[in-house]
PDB file of C-alpha atoms and ligand atoms in Angstrom:
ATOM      1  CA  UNK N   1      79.306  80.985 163.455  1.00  0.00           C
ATOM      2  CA  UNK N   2      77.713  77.411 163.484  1.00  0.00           C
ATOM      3  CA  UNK N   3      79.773  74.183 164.386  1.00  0.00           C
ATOM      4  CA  UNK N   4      80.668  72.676 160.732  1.00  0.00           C
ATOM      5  CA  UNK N   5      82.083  76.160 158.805  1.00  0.00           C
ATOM      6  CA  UNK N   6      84.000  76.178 154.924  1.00  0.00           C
ATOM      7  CA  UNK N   7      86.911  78.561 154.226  1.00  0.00           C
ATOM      8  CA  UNK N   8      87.333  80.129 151.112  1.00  0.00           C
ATOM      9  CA  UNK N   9      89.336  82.367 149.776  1.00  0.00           C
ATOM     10  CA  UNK N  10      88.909  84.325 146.917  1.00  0.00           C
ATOM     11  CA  UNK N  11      90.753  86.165 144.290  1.00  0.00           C
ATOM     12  CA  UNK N  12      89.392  89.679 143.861  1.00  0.00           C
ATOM     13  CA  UNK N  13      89.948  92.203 141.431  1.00  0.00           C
ATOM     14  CA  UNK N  14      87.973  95.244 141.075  1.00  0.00           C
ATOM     15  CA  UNK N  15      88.445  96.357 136.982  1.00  0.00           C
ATOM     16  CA  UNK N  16      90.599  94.889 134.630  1.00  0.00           C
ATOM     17  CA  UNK N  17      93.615  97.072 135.293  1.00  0.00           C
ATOM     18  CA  UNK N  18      93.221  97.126 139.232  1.00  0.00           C
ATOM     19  CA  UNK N  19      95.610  94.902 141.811  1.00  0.00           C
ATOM     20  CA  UNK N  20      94.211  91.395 142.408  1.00  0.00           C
ATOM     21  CA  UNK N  21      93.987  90.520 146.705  1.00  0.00           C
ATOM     22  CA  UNK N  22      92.866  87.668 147.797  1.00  0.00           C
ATOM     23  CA  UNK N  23      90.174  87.861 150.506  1.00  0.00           C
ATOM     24  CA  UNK N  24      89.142  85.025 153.099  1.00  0.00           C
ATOM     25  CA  UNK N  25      85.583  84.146 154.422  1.00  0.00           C
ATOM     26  CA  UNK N  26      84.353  81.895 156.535  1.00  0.00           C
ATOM     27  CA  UNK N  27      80.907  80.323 155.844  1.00  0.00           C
ATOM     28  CA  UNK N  28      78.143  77.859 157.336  1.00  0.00           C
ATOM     29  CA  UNK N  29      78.369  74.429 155.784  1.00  0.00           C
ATOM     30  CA  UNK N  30      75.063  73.131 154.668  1.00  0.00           C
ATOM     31  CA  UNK N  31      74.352  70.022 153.033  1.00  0.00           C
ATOM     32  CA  UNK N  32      74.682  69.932 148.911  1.00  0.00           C
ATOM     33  CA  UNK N  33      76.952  73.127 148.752  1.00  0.00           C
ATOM     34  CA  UNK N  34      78.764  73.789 145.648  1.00  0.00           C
ATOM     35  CA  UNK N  35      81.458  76.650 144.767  1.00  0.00           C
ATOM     36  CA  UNK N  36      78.223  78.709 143.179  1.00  0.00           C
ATOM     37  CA  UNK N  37      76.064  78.366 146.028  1.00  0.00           C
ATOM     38  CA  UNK N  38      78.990  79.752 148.547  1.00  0.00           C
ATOM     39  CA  UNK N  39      79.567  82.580 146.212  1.00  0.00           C
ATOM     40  CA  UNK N  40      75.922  83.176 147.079  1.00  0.00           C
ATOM     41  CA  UNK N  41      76.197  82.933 150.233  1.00  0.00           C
ATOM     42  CA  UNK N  42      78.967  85.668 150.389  1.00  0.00           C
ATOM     43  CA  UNK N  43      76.604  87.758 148.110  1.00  0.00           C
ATOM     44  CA  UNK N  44      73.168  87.850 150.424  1.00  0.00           C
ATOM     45  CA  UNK N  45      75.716  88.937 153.680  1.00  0.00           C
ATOM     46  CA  UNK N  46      79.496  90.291 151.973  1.00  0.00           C
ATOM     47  CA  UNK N  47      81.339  90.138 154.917  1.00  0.00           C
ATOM     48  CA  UNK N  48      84.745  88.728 155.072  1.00  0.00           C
ATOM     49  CA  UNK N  49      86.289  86.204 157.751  1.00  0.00           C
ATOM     50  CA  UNK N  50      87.692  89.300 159.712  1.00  0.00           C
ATOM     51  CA  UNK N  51      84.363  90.596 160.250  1.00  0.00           C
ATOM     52  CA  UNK N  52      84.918  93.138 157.968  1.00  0.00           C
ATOM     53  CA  UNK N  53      82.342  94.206 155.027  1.00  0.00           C
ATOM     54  CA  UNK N  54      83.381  94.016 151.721  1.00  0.00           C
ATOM     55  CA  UNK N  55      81.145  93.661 147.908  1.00  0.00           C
ATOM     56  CA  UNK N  56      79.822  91.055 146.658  1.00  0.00           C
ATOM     57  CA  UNK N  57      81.876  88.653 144.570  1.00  0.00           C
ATOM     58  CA  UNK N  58      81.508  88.993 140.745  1.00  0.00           C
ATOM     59  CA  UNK N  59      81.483  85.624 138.904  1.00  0.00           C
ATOM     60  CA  UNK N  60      79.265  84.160 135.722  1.00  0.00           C
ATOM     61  CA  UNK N  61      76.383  81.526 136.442  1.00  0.00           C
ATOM     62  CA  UNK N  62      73.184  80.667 134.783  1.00  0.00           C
ATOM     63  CA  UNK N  63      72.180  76.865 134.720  1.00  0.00           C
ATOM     64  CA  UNK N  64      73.610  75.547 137.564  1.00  0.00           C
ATOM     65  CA  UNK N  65      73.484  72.381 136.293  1.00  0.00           C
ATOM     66  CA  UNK N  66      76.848  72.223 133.951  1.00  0.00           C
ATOM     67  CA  UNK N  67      74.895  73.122 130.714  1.00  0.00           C
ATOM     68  CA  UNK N  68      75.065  76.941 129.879  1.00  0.00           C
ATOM     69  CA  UNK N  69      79.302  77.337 130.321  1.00  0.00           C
ATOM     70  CA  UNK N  70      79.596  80.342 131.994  1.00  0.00           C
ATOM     71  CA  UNK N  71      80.520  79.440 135.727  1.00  0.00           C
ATOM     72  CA  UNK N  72      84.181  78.076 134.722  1.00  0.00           C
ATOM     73  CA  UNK N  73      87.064  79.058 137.197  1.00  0.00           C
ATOM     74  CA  UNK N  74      89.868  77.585 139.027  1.00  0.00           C
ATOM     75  CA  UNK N  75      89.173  75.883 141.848  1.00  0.00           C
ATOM     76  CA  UNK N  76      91.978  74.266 144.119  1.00  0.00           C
ATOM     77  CA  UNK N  77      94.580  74.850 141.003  1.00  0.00           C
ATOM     78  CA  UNK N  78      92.329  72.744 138.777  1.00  0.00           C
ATOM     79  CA  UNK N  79      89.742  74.734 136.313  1.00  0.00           C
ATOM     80  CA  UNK N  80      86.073  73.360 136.108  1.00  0.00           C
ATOM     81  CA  UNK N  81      82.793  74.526 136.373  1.00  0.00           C
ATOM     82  CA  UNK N  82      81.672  76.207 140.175  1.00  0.00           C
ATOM     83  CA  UNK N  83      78.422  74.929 139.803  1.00  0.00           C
ATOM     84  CA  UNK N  84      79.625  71.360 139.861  1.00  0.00           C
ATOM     85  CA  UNK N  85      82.270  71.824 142.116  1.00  0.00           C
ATOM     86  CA  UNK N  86      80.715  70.423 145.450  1.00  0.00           C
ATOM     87  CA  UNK N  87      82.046  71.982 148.809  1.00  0.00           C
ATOM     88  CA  UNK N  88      82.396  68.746 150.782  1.00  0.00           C
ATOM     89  CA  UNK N  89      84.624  66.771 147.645  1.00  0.00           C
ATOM     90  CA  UNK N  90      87.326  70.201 148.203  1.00  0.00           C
ATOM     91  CA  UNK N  91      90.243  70.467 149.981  1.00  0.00           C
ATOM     92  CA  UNK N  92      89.565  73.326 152.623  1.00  0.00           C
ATOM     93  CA  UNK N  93      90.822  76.272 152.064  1.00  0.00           C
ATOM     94  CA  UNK N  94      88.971  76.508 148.935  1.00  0.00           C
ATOM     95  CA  UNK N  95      90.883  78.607 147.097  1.00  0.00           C
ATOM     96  CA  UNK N  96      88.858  80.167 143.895  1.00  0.00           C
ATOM     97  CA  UNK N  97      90.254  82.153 141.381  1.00  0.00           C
ATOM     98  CA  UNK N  98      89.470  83.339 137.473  1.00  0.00           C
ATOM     99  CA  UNK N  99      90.652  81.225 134.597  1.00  0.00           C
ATOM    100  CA  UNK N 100      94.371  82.502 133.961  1.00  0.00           C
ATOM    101  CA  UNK N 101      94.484  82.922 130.137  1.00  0.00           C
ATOM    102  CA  UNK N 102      91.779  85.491 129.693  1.00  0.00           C
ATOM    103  CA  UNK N 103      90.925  88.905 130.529  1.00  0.00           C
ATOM    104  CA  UNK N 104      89.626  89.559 134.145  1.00  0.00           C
ATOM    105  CA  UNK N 105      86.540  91.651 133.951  1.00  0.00           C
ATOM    106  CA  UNK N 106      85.761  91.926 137.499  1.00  0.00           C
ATOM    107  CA  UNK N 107      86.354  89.146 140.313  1.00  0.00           C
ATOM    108  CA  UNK N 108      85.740  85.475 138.745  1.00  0.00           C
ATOM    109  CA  UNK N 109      83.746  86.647 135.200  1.00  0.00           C
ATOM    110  CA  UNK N 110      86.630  86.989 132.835  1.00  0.00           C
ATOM    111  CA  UNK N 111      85.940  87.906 129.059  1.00  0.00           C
ATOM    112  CA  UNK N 112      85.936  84.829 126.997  1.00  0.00           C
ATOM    113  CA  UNK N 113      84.889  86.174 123.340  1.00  0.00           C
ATOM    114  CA  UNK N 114      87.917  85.125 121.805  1.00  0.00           C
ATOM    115  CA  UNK N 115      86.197  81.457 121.598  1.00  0.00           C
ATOM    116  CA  UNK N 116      83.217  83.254 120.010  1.00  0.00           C
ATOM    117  CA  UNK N 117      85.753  84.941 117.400  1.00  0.00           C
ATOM    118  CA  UNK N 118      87.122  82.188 116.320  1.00  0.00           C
ATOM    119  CA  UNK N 119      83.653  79.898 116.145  1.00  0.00           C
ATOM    120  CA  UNK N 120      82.913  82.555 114.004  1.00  0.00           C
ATOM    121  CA  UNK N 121      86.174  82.801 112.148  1.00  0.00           C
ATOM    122  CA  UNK N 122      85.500  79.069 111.093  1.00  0.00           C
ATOM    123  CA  UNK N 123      81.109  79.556 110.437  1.00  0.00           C
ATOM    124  CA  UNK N 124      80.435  77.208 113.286  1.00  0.00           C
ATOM    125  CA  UNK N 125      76.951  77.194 112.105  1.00  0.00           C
ATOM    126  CA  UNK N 126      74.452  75.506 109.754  1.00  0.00           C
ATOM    127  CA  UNK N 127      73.114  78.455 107.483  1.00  0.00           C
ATOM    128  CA  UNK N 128      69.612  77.956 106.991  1.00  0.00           C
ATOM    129  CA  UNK N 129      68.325  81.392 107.446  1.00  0.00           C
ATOM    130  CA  UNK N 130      66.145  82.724 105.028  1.00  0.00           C
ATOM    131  CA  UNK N 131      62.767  84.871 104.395  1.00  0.00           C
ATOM    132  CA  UNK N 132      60.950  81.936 103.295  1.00  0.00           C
ATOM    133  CA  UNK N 133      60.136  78.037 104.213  1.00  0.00           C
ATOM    134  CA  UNK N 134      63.026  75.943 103.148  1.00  0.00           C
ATOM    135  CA  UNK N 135      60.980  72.565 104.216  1.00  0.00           C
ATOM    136  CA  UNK N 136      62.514  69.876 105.891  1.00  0.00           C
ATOM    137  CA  UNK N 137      66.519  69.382 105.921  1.00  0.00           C
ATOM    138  CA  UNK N 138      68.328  66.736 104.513  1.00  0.00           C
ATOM    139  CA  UNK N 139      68.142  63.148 106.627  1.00  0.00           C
ATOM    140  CA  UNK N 140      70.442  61.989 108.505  1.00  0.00           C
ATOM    141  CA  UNK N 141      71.629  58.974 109.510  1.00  0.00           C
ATOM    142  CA  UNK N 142      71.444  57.082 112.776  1.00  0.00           C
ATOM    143  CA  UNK N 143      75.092  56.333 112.946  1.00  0.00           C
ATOM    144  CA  UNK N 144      75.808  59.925 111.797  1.00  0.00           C
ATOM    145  CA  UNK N 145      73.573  61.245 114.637  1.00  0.00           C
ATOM    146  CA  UNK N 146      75.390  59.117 117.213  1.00  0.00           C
ATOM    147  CA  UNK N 147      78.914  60.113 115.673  1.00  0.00           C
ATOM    148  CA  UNK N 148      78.065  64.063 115.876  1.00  0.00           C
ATOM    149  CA  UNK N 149      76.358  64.016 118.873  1.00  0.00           C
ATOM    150  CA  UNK N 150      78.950  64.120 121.324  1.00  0.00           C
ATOM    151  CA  UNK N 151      80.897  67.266 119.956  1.00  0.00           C
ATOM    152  CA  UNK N 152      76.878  68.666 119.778  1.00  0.00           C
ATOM    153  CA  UNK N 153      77.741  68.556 123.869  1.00  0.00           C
ATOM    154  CA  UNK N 154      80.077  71.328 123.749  1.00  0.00           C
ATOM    155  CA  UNK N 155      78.981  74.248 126.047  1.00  0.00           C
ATOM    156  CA  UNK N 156      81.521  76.602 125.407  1.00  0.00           C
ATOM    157  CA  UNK N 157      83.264  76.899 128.777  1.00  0.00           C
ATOM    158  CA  UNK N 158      86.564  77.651 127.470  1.00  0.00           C
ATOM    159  CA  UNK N 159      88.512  75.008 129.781  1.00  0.00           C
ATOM    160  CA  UNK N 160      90.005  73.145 127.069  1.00  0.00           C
ATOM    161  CA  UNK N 161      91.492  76.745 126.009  1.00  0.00           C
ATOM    162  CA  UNK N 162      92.615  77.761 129.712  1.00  0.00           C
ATOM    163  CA  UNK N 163      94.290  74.370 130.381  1.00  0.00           C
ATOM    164  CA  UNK N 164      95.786  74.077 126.652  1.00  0.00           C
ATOM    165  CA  UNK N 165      99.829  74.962 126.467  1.00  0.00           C
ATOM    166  CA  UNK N 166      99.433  75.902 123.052  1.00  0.00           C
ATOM    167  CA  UNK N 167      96.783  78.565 123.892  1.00  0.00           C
ATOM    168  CA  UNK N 168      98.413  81.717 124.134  1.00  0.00           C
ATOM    169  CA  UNK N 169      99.304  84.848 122.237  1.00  0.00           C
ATOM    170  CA  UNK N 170     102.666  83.585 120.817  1.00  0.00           C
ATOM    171  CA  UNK N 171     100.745  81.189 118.709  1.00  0.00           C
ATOM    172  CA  UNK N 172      97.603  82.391 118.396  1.00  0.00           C
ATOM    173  CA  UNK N 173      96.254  78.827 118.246  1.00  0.00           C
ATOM    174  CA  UNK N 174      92.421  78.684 118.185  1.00  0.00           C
ATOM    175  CA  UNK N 175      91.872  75.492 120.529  1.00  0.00           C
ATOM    176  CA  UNK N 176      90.262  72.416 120.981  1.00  0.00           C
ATOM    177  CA  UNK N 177      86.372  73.616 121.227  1.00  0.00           C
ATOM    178  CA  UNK N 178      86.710  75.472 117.664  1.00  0.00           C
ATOM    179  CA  UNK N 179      88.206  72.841 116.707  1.00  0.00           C
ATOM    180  CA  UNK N 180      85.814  70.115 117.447  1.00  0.00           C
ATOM    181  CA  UNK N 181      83.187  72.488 116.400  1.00  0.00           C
ATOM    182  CA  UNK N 182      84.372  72.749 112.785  1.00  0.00           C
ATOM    183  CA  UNK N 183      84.503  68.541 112.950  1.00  0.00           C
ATOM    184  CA  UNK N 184      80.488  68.705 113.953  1.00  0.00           C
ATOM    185  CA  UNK N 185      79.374  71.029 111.147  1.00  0.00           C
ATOM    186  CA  UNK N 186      81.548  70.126 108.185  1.00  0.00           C
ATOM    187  CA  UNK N 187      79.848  66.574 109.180  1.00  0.00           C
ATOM    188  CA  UNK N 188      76.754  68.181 109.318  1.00  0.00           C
ATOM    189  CA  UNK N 189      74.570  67.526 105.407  1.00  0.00           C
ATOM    190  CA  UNK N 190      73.910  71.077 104.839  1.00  0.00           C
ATOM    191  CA  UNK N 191      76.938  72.795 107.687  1.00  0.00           C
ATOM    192  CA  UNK N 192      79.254  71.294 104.922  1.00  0.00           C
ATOM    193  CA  UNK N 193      77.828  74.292 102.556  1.00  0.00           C
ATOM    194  CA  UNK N 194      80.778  75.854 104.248  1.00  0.00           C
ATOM    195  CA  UNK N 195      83.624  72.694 105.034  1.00  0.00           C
ATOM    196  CA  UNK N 196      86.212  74.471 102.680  1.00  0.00           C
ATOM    197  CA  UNK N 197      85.726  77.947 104.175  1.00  0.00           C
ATOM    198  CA  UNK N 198      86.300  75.840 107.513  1.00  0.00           C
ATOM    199  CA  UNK N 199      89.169  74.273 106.821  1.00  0.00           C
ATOM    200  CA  UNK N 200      91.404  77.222 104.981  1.00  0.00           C
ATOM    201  CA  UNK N 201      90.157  79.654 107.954  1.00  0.00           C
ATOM    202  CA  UNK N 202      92.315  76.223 110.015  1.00  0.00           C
ATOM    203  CA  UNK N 203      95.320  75.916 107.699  1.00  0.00           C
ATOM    204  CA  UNK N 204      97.025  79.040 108.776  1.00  0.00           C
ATOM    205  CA  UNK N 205      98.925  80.658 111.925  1.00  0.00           C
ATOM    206  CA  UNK N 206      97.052  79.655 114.705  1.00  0.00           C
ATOM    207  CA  UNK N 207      94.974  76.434 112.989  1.00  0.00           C
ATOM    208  CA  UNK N 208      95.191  72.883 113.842  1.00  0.00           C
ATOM    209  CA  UNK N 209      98.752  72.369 113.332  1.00  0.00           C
ATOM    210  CA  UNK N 210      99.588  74.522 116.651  1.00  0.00           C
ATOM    211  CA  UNK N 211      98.395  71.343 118.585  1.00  0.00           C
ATOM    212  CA  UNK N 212     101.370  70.435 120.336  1.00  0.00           C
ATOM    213  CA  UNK N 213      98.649  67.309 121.894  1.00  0.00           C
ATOM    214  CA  UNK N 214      99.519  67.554 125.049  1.00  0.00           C
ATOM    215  CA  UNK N 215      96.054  66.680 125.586  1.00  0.00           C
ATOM    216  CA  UNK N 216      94.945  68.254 128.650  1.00  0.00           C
ATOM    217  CA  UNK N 217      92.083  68.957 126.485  1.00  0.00           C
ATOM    218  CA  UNK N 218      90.719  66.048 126.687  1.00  0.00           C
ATOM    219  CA  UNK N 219      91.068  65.286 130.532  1.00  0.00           C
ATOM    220  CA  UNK N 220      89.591  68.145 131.418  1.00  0.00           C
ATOM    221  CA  UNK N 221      86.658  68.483 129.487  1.00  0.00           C
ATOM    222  CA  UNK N 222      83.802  68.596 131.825  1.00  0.00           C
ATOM    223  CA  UNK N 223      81.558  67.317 128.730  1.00  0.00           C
ATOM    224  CA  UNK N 224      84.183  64.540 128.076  1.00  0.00           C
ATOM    225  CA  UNK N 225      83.699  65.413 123.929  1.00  0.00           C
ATOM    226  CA  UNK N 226      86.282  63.234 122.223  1.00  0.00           C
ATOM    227  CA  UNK N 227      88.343  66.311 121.593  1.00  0.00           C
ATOM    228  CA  UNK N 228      91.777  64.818 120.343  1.00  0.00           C
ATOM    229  CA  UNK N 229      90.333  62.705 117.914  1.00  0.00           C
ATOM    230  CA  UNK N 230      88.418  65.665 116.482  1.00  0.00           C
ATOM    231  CA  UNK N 231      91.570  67.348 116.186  1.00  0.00           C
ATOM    232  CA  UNK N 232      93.403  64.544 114.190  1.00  0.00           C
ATOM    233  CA  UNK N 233      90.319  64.152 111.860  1.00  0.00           C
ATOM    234  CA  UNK N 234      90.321  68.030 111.436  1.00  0.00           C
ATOM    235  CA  UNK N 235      93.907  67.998 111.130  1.00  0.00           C
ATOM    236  CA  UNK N 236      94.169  65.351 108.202  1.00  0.00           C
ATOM    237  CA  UNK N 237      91.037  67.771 106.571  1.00  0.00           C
ATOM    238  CA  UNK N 238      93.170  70.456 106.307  1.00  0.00           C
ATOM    239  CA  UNK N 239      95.601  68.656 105.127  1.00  0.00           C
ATOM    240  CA  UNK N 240      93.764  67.262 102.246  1.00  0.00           C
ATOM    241  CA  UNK N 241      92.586  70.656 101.524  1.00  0.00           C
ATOM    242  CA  UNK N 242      95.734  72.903 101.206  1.00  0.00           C
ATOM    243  CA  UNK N 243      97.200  70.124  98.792  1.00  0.00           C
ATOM    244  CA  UNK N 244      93.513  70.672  96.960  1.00  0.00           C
ATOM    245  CA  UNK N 245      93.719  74.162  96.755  1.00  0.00           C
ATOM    246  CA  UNK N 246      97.797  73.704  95.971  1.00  0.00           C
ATOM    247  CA  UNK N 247      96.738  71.591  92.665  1.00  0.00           C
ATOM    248  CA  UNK N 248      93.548  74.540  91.962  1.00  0.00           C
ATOM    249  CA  UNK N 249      96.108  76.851  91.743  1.00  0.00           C
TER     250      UNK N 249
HETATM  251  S1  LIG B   1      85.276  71.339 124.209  1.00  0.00           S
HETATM  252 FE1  LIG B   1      84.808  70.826 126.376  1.00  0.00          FE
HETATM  253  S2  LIG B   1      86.232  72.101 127.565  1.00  0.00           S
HETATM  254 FE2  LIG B   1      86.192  72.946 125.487  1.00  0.00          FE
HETATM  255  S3  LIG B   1      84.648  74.565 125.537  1.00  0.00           S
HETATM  256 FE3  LIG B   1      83.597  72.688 124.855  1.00  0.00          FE
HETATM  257  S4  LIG B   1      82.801  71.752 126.739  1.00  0.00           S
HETATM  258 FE4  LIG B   1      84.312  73.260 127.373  1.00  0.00          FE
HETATM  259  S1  LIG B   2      76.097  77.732 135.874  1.00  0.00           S
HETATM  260 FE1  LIG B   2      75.833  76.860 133.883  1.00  0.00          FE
HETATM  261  S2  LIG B   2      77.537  75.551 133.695  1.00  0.00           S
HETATM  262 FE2  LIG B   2      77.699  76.244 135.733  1.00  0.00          FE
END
């Protein structure tokens, strides 16, 4: 083993329903490492810091830059994103594990769909599909642009949800990232098509008023997106439109 070496452990669990271990390794420091690139190096020679062969650890990554979302675990009690985690800013042992408030599928990759249920639960989208040209969309702007953008920074990596009290299956509360999402298309000229589906699909069990704002959110954001402010705007939406559809009825 060479002179400068980094210790990691990792949790490990084989299926969903299977006994989580944690497992050491020892590995050669290089220059530049981050979380990702040791779990690489652990996949091109799976050998544990007995000496003893094991499989190669199973965790999401795509960008490595802190763009596509999918490498977010907990590292040193703290969750971020692996590939941004550099190896010579952590305490040693490294100790990695999967984010705590959703399903392990194997190793680090957990399933995360429940954000994707409920961005689709509140039509996080701008519908312009269609069989035909609909031209150019409606302007918009500047200041508009420069309001939106930063929620438009969202990259769906689930740590608001995983470091959220209020996330959890006693309340059912959708988090901060749906949330904020629902805030960038009901601002959006033609997302607002759908602002009142939005809010109602907010107003119930598990909507906006589960925010307890503890705001660990908003710390821990590795895209910094100004999530408890998003939350109050959304919040006084709803608002607004519950004692609309109250005087409807
Ligand atoms: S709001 Fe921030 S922490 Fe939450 S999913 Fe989006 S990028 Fe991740
Ligand atoms: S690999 Fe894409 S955010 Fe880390």
């Amino acid at each position: 083993m060479a002179e400068k070496t980094i210790q990691l452990e990792v949790k490990r669990q084989a299926s969903p329903n299977a006994e989580a271990v944690w497992e050491k390794f020892e590995l050669e420091w290089r220059p530049g490492m981050n979380v990702t690139s040791a779990l690489m190096e652990i996949a091109a020679n799976p050998v544990d810091a007995s000496g003893k062969e094991t499989t190669p650890v199973t965790y999401d990554s795509n960008c490595l830059e802190e763009i596509c979302g999918s490498c977010a675990m907990v590292i040193n009690g703290k969750a971020r994103m692996a590939c941004s985690a550099l190896i010579d800013q952590l305490e040693q042992p490294i100790r990695v594990q999967p984010l705590t408030k959703f399903p392990v599928v194997r190793d680090l990759a957990v399933d995360r769909s429940v954000l994707f249920e409920n961005l689709k639960a509140v039509k996080a989208w701008v519908p312009v599909d269609g069989t035909y040209d609909l031209g150019s969309g409606p302007r918009v702007f500047p200041q508009q642009q420069e309001a939106s953008y930063p929620l438009s920074n969202c990259i769906s990596c689930t740590i608001c949800m995983e470091v959220c009290p209020q996330f959890n299956e006693a309340t059912g509360f959708v988090g901060a990232a749906t949330i904020a999402q629902t805030k960038l298309f009901n601002a959006h000229p033609t997302g607002k098509v759908y602002k009142e589906d939005r809010l109602r699909a907010l107003a119930g069990d598990g909507g906006v008023q589960e925010c307890g704002f503890a705001q660990n959110c908003v710390e821990a954001c590795p895209k910094q997106l100004p999530l408890t402010e998003a939350i109050s705007d959304v919040s006084r939406d709803v608002l607004i439109q519950k004692a609309k559809d109250f005087l409807r009825a």
